[in-house]
Tab-separated table of C-alpha atoms and ligand atoms in Angstrom:
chain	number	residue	atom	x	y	z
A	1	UNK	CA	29.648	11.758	-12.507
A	2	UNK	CA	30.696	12.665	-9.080
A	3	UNK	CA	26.345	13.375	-7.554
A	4	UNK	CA	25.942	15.011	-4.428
A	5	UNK	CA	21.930	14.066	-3.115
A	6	UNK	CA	20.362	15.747	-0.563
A	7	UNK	CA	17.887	13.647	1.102
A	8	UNK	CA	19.216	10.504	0.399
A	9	UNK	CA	18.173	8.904	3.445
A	10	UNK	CA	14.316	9.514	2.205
A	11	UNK	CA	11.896	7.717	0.137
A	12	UNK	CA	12.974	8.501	-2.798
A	13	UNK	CA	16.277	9.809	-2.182
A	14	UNK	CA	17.747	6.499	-1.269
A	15	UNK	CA	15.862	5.563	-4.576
A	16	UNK	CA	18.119	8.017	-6.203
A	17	UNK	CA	21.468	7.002	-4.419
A	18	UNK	CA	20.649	3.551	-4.976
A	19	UNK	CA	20.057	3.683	-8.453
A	20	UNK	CA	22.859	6.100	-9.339
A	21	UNK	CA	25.331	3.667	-7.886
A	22	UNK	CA	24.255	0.904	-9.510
A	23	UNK	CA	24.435	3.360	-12.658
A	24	UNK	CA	28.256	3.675	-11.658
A	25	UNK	CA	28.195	7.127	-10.568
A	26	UNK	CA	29.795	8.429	-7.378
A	27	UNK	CA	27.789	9.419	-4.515
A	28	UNK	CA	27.732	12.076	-1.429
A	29	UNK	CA	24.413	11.854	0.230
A	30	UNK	CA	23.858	14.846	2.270
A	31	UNK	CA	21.335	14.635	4.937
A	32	UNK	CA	20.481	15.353	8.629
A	33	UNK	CA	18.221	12.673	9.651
A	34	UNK	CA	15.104	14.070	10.162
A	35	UNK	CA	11.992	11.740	11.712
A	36	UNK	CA	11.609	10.552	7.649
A	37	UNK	CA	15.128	9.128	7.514
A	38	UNK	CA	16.214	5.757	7.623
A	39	UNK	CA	19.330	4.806	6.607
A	40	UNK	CA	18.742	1.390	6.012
A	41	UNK	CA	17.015	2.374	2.772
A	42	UNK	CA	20.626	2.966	1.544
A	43	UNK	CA	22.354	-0.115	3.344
A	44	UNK	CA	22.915	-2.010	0.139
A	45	UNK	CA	25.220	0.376	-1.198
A	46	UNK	CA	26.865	2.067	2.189
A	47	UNK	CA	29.749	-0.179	1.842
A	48	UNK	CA	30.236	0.588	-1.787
A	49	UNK	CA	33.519	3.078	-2.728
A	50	UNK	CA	31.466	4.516	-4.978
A	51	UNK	CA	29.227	6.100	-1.364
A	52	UNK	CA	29.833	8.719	0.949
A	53	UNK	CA	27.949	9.850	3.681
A	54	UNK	CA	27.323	13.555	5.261
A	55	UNK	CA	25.324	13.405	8.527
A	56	UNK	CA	24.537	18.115	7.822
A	57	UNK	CA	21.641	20.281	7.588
A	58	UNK	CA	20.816	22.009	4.639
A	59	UNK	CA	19.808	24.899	6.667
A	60	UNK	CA	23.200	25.536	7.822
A	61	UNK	CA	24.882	27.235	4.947
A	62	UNK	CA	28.934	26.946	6.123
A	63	UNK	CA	28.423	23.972	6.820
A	64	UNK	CA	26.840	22.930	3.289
A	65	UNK	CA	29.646	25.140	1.377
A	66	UNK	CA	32.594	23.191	2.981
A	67	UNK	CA	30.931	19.569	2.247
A	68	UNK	CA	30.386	21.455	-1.066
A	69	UNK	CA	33.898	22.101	-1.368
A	70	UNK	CA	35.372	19.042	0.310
A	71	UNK	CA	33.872	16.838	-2.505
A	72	UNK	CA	33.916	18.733	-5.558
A	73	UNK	CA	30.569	17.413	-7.098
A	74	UNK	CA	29.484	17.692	-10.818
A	75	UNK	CA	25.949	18.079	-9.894
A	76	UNK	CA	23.058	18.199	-6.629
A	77	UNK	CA	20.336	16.626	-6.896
A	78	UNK	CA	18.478	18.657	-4.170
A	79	UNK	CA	15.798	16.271	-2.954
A	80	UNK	CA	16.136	17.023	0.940
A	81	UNK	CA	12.903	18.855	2.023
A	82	UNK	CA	10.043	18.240	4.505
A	83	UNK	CA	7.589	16.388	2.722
A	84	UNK	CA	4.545	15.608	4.523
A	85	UNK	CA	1.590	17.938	3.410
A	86	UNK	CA	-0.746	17.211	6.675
A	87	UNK	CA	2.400	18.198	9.158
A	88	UNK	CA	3.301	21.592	7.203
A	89	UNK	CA	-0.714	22.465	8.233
A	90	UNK	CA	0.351	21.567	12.086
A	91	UNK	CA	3.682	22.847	12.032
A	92	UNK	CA	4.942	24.948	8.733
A	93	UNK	CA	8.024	26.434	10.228
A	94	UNK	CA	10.289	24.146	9.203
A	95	UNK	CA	8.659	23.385	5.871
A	96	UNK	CA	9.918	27.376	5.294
A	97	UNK	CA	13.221	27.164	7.083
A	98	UNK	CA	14.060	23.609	5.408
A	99	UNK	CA	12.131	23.718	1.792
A	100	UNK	CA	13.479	27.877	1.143
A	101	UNK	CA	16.405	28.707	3.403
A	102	UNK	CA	17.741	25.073	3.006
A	103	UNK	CA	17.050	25.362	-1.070
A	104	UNK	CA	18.837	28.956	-0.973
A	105	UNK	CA	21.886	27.294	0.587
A	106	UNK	CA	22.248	24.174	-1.880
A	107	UNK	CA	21.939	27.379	-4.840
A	108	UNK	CA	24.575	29.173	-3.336
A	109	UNK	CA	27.005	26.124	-2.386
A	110	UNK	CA	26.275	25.113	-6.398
A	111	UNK	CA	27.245	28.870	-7.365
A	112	UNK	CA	30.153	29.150	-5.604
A	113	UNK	CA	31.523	24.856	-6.740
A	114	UNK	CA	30.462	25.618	-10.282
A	115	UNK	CA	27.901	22.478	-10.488
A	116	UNK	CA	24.642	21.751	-12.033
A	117	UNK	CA	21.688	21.803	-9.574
A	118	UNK	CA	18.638	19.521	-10.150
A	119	UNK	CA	15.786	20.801	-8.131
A	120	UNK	CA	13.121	17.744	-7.499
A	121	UNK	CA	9.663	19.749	-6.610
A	122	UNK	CA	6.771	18.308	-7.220
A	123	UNK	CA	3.154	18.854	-9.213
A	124	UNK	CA	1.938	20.366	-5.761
A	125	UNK	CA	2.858	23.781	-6.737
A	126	UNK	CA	0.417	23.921	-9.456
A	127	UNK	CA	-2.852	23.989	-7.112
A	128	UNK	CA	-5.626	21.497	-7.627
A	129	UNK	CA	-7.401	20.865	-11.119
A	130	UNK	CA	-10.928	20.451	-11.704
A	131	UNK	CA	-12.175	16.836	-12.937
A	132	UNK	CA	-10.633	17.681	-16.392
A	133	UNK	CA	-6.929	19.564	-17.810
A	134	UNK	CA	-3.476	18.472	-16.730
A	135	UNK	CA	-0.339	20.707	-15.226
A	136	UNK	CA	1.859	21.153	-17.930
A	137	UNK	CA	5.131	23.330	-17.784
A	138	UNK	CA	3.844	26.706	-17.820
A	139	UNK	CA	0.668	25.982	-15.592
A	140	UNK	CA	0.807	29.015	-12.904
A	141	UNK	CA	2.048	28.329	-9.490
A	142	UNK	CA	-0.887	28.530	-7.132
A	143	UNK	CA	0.168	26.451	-3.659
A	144	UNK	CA	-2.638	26.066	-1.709
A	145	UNK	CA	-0.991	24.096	1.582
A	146	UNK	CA	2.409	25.080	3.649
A	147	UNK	CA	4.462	22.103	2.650
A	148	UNK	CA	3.637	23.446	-1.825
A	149	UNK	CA	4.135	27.104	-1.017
A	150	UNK	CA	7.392	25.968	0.327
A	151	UNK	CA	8.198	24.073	-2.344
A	152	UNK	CA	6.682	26.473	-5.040
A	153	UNK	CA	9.462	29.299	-3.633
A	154	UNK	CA	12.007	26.954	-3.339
A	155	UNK	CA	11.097	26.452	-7.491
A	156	UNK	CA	11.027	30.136	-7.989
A	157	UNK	CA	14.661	30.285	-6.260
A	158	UNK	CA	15.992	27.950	-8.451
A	159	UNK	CA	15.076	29.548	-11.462
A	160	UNK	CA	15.985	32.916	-10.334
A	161	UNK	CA	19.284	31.616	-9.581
A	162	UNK	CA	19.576	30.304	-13.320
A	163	UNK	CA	18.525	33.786	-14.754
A	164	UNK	CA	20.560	36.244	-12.417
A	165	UNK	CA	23.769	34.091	-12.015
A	166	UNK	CA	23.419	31.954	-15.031
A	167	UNK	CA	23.611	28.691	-12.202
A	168	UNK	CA	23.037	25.256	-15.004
A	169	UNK	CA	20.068	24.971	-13.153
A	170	UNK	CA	17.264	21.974	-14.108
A	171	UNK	CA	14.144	22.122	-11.988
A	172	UNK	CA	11.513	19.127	-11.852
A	173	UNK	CA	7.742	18.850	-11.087
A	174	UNK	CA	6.695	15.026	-10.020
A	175	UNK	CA	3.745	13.605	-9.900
A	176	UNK	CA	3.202	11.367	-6.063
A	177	UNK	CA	5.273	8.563	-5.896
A	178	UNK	CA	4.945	5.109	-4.122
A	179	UNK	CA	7.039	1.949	-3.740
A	180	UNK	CA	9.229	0.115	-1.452
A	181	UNK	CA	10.877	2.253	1.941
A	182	UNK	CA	8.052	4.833	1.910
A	183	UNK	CA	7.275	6.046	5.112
A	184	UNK	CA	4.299	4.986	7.163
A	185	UNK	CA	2.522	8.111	7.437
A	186	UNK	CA	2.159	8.577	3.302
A	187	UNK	CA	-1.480	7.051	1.755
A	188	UNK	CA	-0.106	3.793	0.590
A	189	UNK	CA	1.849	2.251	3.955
A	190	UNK	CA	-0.762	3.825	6.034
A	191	UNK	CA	-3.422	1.945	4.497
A	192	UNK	CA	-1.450	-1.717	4.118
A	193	UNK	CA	-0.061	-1.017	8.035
A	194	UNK	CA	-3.494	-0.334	9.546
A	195	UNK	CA	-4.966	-3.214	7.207
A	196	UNK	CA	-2.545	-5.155	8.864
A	197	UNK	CA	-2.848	-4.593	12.138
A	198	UNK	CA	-6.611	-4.751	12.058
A	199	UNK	CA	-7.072	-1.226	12.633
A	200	UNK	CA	-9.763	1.369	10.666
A	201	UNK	CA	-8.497	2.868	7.074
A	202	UNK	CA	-9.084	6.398	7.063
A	203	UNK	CA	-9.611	8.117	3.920
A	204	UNK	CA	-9.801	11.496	3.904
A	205	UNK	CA	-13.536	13.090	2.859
A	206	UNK	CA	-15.048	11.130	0.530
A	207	UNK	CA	-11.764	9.820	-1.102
A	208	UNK	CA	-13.185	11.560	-4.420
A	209	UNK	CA	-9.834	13.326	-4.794
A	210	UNK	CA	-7.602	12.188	-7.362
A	211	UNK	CA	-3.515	11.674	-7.911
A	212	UNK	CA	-1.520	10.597	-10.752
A	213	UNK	CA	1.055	7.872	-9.163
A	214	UNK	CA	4.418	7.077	-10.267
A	215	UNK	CA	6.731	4.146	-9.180
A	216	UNK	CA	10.076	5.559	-6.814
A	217	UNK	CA	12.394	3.939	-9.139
A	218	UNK	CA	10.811	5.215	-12.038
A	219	UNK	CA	10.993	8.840	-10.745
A	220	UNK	CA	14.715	8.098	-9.781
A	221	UNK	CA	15.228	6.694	-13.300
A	222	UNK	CA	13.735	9.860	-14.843
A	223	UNK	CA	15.553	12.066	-12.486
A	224	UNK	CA	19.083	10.856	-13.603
A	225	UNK	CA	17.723	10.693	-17.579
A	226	UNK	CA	16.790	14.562	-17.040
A	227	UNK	CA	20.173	15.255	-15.252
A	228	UNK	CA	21.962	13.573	-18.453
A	229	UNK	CA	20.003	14.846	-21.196
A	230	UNK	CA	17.621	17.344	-20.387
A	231	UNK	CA	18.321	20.964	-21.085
A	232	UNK	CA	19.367	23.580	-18.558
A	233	UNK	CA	16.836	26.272	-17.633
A	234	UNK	CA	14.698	24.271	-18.371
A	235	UNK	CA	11.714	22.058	-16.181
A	236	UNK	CA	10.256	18.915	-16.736
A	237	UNK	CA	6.948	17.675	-15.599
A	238	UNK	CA	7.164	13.659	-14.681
A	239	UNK	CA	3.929	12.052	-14.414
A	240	UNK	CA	3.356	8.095	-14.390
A	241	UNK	CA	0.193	8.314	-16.180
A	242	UNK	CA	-1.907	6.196	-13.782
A	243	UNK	CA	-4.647	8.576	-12.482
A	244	UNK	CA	-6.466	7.096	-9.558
A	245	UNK	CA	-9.006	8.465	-7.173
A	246	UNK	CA	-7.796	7.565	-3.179
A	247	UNK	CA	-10.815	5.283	-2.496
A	248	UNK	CA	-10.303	3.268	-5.866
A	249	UNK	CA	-6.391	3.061	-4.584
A	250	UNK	CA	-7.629	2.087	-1.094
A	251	UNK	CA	-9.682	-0.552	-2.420
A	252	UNK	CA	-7.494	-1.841	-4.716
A	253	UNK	CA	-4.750	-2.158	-1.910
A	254	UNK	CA	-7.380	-3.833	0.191
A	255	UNK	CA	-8.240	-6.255	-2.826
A	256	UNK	CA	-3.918	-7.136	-3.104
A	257	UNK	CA	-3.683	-7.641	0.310
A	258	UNK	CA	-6.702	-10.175	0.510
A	259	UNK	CA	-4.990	-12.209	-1.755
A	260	UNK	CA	-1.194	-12.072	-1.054
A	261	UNK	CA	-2.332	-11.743	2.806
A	262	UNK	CA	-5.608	-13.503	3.712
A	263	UNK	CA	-7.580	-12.362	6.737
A	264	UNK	CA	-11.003	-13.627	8.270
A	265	UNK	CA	-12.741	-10.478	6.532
A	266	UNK	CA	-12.107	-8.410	3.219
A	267	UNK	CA	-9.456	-6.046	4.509
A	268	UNK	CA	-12.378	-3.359	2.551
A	269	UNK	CA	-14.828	-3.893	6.243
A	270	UNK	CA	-11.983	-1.377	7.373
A	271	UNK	CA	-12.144	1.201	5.377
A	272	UNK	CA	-13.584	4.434	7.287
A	273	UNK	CA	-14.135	8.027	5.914
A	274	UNK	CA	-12.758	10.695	8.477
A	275	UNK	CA	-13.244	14.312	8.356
A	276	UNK	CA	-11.050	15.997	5.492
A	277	UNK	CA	-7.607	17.532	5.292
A	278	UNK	CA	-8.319	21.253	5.359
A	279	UNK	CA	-7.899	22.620	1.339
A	280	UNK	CA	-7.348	19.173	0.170
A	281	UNK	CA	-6.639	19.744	-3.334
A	282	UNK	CA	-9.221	17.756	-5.635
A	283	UNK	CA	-7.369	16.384	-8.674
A	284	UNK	CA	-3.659	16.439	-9.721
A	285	UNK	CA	-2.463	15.326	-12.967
A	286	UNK	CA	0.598	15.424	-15.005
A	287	UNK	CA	1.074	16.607	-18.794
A	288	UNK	CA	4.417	14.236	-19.510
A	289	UNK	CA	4.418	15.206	-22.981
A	290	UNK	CA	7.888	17.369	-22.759
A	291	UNK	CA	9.699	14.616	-21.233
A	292	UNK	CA	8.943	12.239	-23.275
A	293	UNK	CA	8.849	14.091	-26.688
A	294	UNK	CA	12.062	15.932	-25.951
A	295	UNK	CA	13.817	13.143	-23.430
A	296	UNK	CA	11.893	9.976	-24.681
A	297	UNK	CA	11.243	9.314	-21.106
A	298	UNK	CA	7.768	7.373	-20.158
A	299	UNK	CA	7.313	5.493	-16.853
A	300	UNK	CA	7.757	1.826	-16.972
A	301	UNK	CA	5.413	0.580	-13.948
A	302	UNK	CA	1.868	0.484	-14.165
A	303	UNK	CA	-0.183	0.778	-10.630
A	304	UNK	CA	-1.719	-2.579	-10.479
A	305	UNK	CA	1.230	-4.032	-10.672
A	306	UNK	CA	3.381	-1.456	-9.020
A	307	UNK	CA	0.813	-1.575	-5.949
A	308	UNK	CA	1.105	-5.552	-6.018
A	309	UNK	CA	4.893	-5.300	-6.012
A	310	UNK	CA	4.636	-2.200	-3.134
A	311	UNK	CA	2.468	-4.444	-0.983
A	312	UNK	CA	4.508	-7.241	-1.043
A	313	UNK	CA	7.562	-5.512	-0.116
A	314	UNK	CA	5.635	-4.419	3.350
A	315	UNK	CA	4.559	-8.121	4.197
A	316	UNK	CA	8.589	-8.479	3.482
A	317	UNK	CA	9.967	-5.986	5.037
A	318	UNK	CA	8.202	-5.836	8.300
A	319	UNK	CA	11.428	-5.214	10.718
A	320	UNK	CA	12.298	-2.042	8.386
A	321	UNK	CA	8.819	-0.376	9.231
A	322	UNK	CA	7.891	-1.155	12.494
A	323	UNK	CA	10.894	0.122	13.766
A	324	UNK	CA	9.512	3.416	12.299
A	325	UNK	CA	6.192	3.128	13.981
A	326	UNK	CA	7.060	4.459	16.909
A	327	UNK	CA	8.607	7.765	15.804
A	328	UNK	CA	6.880	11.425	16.479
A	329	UNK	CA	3.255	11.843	14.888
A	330	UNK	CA	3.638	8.251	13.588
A	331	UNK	CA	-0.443	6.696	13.980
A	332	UNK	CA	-1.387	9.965	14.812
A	333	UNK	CA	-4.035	12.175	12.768
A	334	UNK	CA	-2.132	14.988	11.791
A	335	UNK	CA	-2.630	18.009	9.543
A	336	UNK	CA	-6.517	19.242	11.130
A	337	UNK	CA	-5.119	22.550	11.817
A	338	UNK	CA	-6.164	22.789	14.974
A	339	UNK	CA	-2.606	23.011	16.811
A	340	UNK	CA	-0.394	25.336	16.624
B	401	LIG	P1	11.078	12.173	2.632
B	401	LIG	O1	10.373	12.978	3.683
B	401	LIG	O2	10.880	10.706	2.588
B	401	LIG	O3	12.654	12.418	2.746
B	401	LIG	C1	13.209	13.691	2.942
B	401	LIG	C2	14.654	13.510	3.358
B	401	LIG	O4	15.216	14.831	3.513
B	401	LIG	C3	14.821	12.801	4.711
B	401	LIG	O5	15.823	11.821	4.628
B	401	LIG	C4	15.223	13.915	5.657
B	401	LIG	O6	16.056	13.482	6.733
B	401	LIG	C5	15.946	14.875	4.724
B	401	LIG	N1	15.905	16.237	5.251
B	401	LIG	C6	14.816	16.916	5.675
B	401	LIG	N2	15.176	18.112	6.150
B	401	LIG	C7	16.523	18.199	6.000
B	401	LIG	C8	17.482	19.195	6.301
B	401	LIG	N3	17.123	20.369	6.859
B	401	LIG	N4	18.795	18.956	6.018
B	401	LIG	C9	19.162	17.765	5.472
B	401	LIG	N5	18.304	16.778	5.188
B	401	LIG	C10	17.001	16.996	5.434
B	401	LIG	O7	10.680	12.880	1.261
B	401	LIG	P2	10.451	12.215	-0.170
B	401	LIG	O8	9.049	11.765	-0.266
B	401	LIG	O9	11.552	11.283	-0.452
B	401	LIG	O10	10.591	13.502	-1.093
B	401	LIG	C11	11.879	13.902	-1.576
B	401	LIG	C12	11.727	15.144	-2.433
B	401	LIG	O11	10.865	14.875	-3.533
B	401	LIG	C13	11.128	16.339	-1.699
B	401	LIG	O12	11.798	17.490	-2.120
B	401	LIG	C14	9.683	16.357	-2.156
B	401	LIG	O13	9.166	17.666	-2.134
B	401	LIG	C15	9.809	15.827	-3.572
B	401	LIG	N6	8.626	15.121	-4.084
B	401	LIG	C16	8.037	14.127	-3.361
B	401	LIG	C17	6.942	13.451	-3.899
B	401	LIG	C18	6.297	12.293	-3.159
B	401	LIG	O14	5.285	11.784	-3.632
B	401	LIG	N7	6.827	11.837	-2.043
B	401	LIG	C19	6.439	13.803	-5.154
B	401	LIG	C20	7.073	14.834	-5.862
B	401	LIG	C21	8.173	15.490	-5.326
């Protein structure tokens, strides 16, 4: 197929470019290079024929319609957004103007082309669970932060776009992911970059809350099985069944790095609690069953050894992320609320 990606110069964007090449699909990444972008993640398959590139914001519309039109695609997979819950509390302007105006764009170029759109979203939208239940399909919406209101309209556009204009429209809710090329300001680099260079963990509160993580290229692998065989108007909930409170997952990245990485003192002396993220959601967790009853689709990576793997790759891959240290907000405690 002939896959137009927004986003593809993001975490797990490039995962999707990069795996749908080597799937031997064709390839348009759309995307405008925002502060999360680093083309590098793609660099192993820019030279391929099978790659194009489209330096364009999603929020201008003309613009989106002619790239649209220029390369005829079969199907978006609409993964550009702002991502990055604690900025959307500092600054959720462009969480709106990106996550809904840019979303209403990609629905229209797709209406006017003719193509299927899969809308990535993630488990966000569903609120924050108590310390028992999962999010299954037909949870309610409730947002609670900028960045998963955004997203949660961007969802509702999708599917209203599906229903009014009969748009082949897929739309799916993920779970947070991790892996190799993540930026540094998510959970996981943060903590193996600060543990690096010596420098206090912080974990928000009393690192109680609780996430269910999922390896990048699994999500990208699920994303292309759902574009292939899942059913339109319909969504999908991906999980990777690995539930883990953030201080277990702080310690246990602590724990990897003492042993792949060896310092004078248990990377753990560094671990420091810091006043919370304002409505921190508690506990999300991902009912997989439709996927993988209806799609057979489980993840293959379990966290221990996804972590170990994801840990590695940063004592590897040092150039590629401290050339992103020094970009806006990067080291900085964002997301108190306190600016505007
Ligand atoms: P990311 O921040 O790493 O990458 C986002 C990409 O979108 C960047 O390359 C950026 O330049 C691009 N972009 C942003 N605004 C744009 C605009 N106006 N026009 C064109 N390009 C623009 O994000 P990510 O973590 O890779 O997330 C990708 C998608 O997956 C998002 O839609 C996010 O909501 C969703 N998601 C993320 C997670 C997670 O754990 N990271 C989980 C579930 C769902």
């Amino acid at each position: 197929m002939k896959l137009l990606v927004t986003g593809g110069a993001g975490f797990i964007g490039s995962a999707v470019v990069r795996l749908a090449i080597a799937r031997g699909h064709e390839v348009v990444n759309v995307d405008c290079l925002t502060y999360a972008a680093c083309l590098d993640n793609v660099s192993s398959v820019a030279d391929s024929a099978a790659y194009r590139f489209e330096q364009m914001d999603i929020r201008d519309g003309a613009a989106l319609a002619a790239v649209f039109k220029r390369h005829q695609p079969d199907a978006v997979l609409h993964l550009a957004a702002e991502s990055h819950v604690d900025r959307s509390i500092d600054g959720p302007e462009t969480f709106l103007t990106t996550n809904i105006l840019g979303t209403f764009n990609v629905l229209e170029a797709a209406r006017t082309q003719g193509c299927t759109v899969l809308h990535v979203s993630t488990d966000e939208v569903f609120g924050s669970l108590g310390a028992t239940g999962l999010f299954t399909e037909t949870s309610p919406y409730d947002p609670r932060s900028p960045y998963s209101a955004s997203k949660a309209a961007s969802d509702h556009l999708a599917r209203a776009w599906h229903t009014t204009y009969d748009l082949p429209v897929i739309v799916t809710n993920c779970s947070n992911n991790y892996g190799p090329y993540q930026f540094p300001e998510k959970l996981i680099p943060t903590v193996i970059l600060n543990a690096l260079a010596g420098r206090p963990i912080p974990v928000y509160g009393t690192g109680a809350n609780v996430r269910d993580w999922l390896h990048v290229e699994d999500h990208a692998d699920a994303l292309l099985c759902v574009l292939e065989t899942g059913q339109i108007g319909q969504s999908y909930n991906i999980g990777g069944e690995n539930e883990v409170a953030n201080i277990d997952l702080v310690r246990m990245i602590c724990g990897q790095l003492d042993d792949l990485h060896p310092s004078d003192a248990p990377y753990g002396d560094l671990i420091t609690f810091v006043e919370d993220r304002p409505g921190h959601d508690m506990r999300y967790a991902i009912d997989p069953t439709r996927i993988r009853d209806d799609l057979g689709w489980r993840p293959s990576v379990q966290i221990t050894q996804g972590v170990r793997q994801t840990v590695q790759w940063y004592l590897d891959h040092r150039s590629w992320w401290e050339a992103l240290l020094e970009r806006d907000g990067v080291g900085v405690r964002l997301g108190r609320g306190t600016t505007r």
